Amino acid sequence: MLSLNVVGAGKLGRTLAALWHASGVFEIAGLFNRSAENAREARDFIGAGTAVSDLSKLPPAQVWLLAVPDDQIASTATALPPIIAQHPPQAGRPPILFHCSGALPASVLAASGADLLASAHPVHSFADPKRSLTDLPGSTVALEGSEEAINVLEPAFTALSCNCIHLGSSQKVLYHTGSVMACNYLTVLMDLSLQVFQAAGIDNKSAMALLEPIVLQTVKNNFALGPAKALTGPLVRGDVATVARQTGALRQLAESTDTSGAGSEATSGIQAATLATMYRALGKAALPLAEKAGLSQDARRQLQSIFDES
Ligand SMILES: NC(=O)c1ccc[n+]([C@@H]2O[C@H](COP(=O)([O-])OP(=O)(O)OC[C@H]3O[C@@H](n4cnc5c(N)ncnc54)[C@H](OP(=O)(O)O)[C@@H]3O)[C@@H](O)[C@H]2O)c1
């Protein structure tokens, strides 16, 4: 069994190490966190490994996961050459180094001096490591980098019931942006929607209750039918007057916020100008979809001019 060091045993690092330990994929060697308490917590969560808070105290390992925040990956790799050099290659294998950033290529690890570099991005939210232990299986992992490193990582993720895909380094930024648009921005859209309900005098709890079934149904429809067929509402129907009333209401909300001086942003959490801008921008983006769903050219032109108004 290959040994694994985890540099940055945070949410993702400790989850993957715990799953690999439980499934006998890797022998967990060292767990590094700057805080000794965090390192011990990670070790207790995983149930294996030596917790260290000094990089130079990491034991030898054949595979190294750098699971520090994205902006710290390159600088952490810079600190590794003397640490890796103090251990001879195990079983004649040069060490494999990988990180799990969605946006960065394997080459950000180049300063480590190691040759076998990879990135492996699980398309999963590790918000709560305990939940991720059961929820990760079935997720996709995007692999990129050295073939020799991927030949070790692909079976390691497959053993966790993940599906692997392969990317080139030039694809990574846009690939990750696509995932941010659908996952992170869906959450932002939810928040913007709640702000509009708040402006209408509907409290958060009631708004969440009315949104839950329709949002879940919309997500399901998107996967079952694709976005063009899942789109419903005034845009697809060509209800131009309704859309004009909605953009007008948001414009008024933004103007009343501006003239009040105090600004509702600070007092009520409503970002009125952002709501007006976002409604128009998303409306414009929806027009090609609505057209595919049967919106007439004439209605499209009228809607376009509503969204173009400042
Ligand atoms: N979270 C997700 O949902 C998710 C999903 C896919 C990919 N990823 C990727 O996984 C990697 C780790 O993300 P994460 O969410 O697990 O992060 P995280 O929970 O913040 O964990 C990062 C860990 O790194 C440690 N660390 C060590 N050196 C550090 C340094 N120089 N600066 C900051 N922290 C340092 C921190 O502990 P100390 O403060 O004790 O050092 C912390 O435990 C990132 O590359 C991220 O893009 C995350």
Tab-separated table of N, CA and C in Angstrom, residues 10 39 66 77-78 112 134 165 229 265 281 286:
chain	number	residue	atom	x	y	z
A	10	GLY	N	-7.319	20.096	6.202
A	10	GLY	CA	-8.539	20.855	6.493
A	10	GLY	C	-9.754	20.037	6.080
A	39	ALA	N	-4.035	19.803	13.548
A	39	ALA	CA	-3.417	18.555	13.066
A	39	ALA	C	-3.920	17.376	13.910
A	66	LEU	N	-1.251	18.252	-1.328
A	66	LEU	CA	-1.189	19.626	-0.794
A	66	LEU	C	-2.601	20.178	-0.796
A	77	ALA	N	4.628	24.521	-1.868
A	77	ALA	CA	5.485	23.644	-2.692
A	77	ALA	C	6.941	24.110	-2.636
A	78	THR	N	7.132	25.427	-2.569
A	78	THR	CA	8.491	25.989	-2.513
A	78	THR	C	9.244	25.502	-1.273
A	112	SER	N	8.307	22.338	-6.008
A	112	SER	CA	8.603	21.238	-5.071
A	112	SER	C	9.799	20.431	-5.543
A	134	THR	N	-20.023	10.403	3.583
A	134	THR	CA	-21.060	9.589	2.934
A	134	THR	C	-21.502	10.163	1.590
A	165	ILE	N	-12.634	12.161	-14.692
A	165	ILE	CA	-12.511	12.674	-16.058
A	165	ILE	C	-11.104	13.253	-16.192
A	229	LYS	N	-35.648	23.633	-22.181
A	229	LYS	CA	-36.996	23.111	-21.906
A	229	LYS	C	-37.408	23.330	-20.457
A	265	GLU	N	-29.142	48.846	1.883
A	265	GLU	CA	-28.114	47.812	1.918
A	265	GLU	C	-27.606	47.619	3.341
A	281	ALA	N	-29.443	41.634	-16.481
A	281	ALA	CA	-28.355	40.843	-17.094
A	281	ALA	C	-28.811	39.401	-17.305
A	286	ALA	N	-31.166	35.044	-20.773
A	286	ALA	CA	-32.243	34.057	-20.946
A	286	ALA	C	-32.876	34.122	-22.332
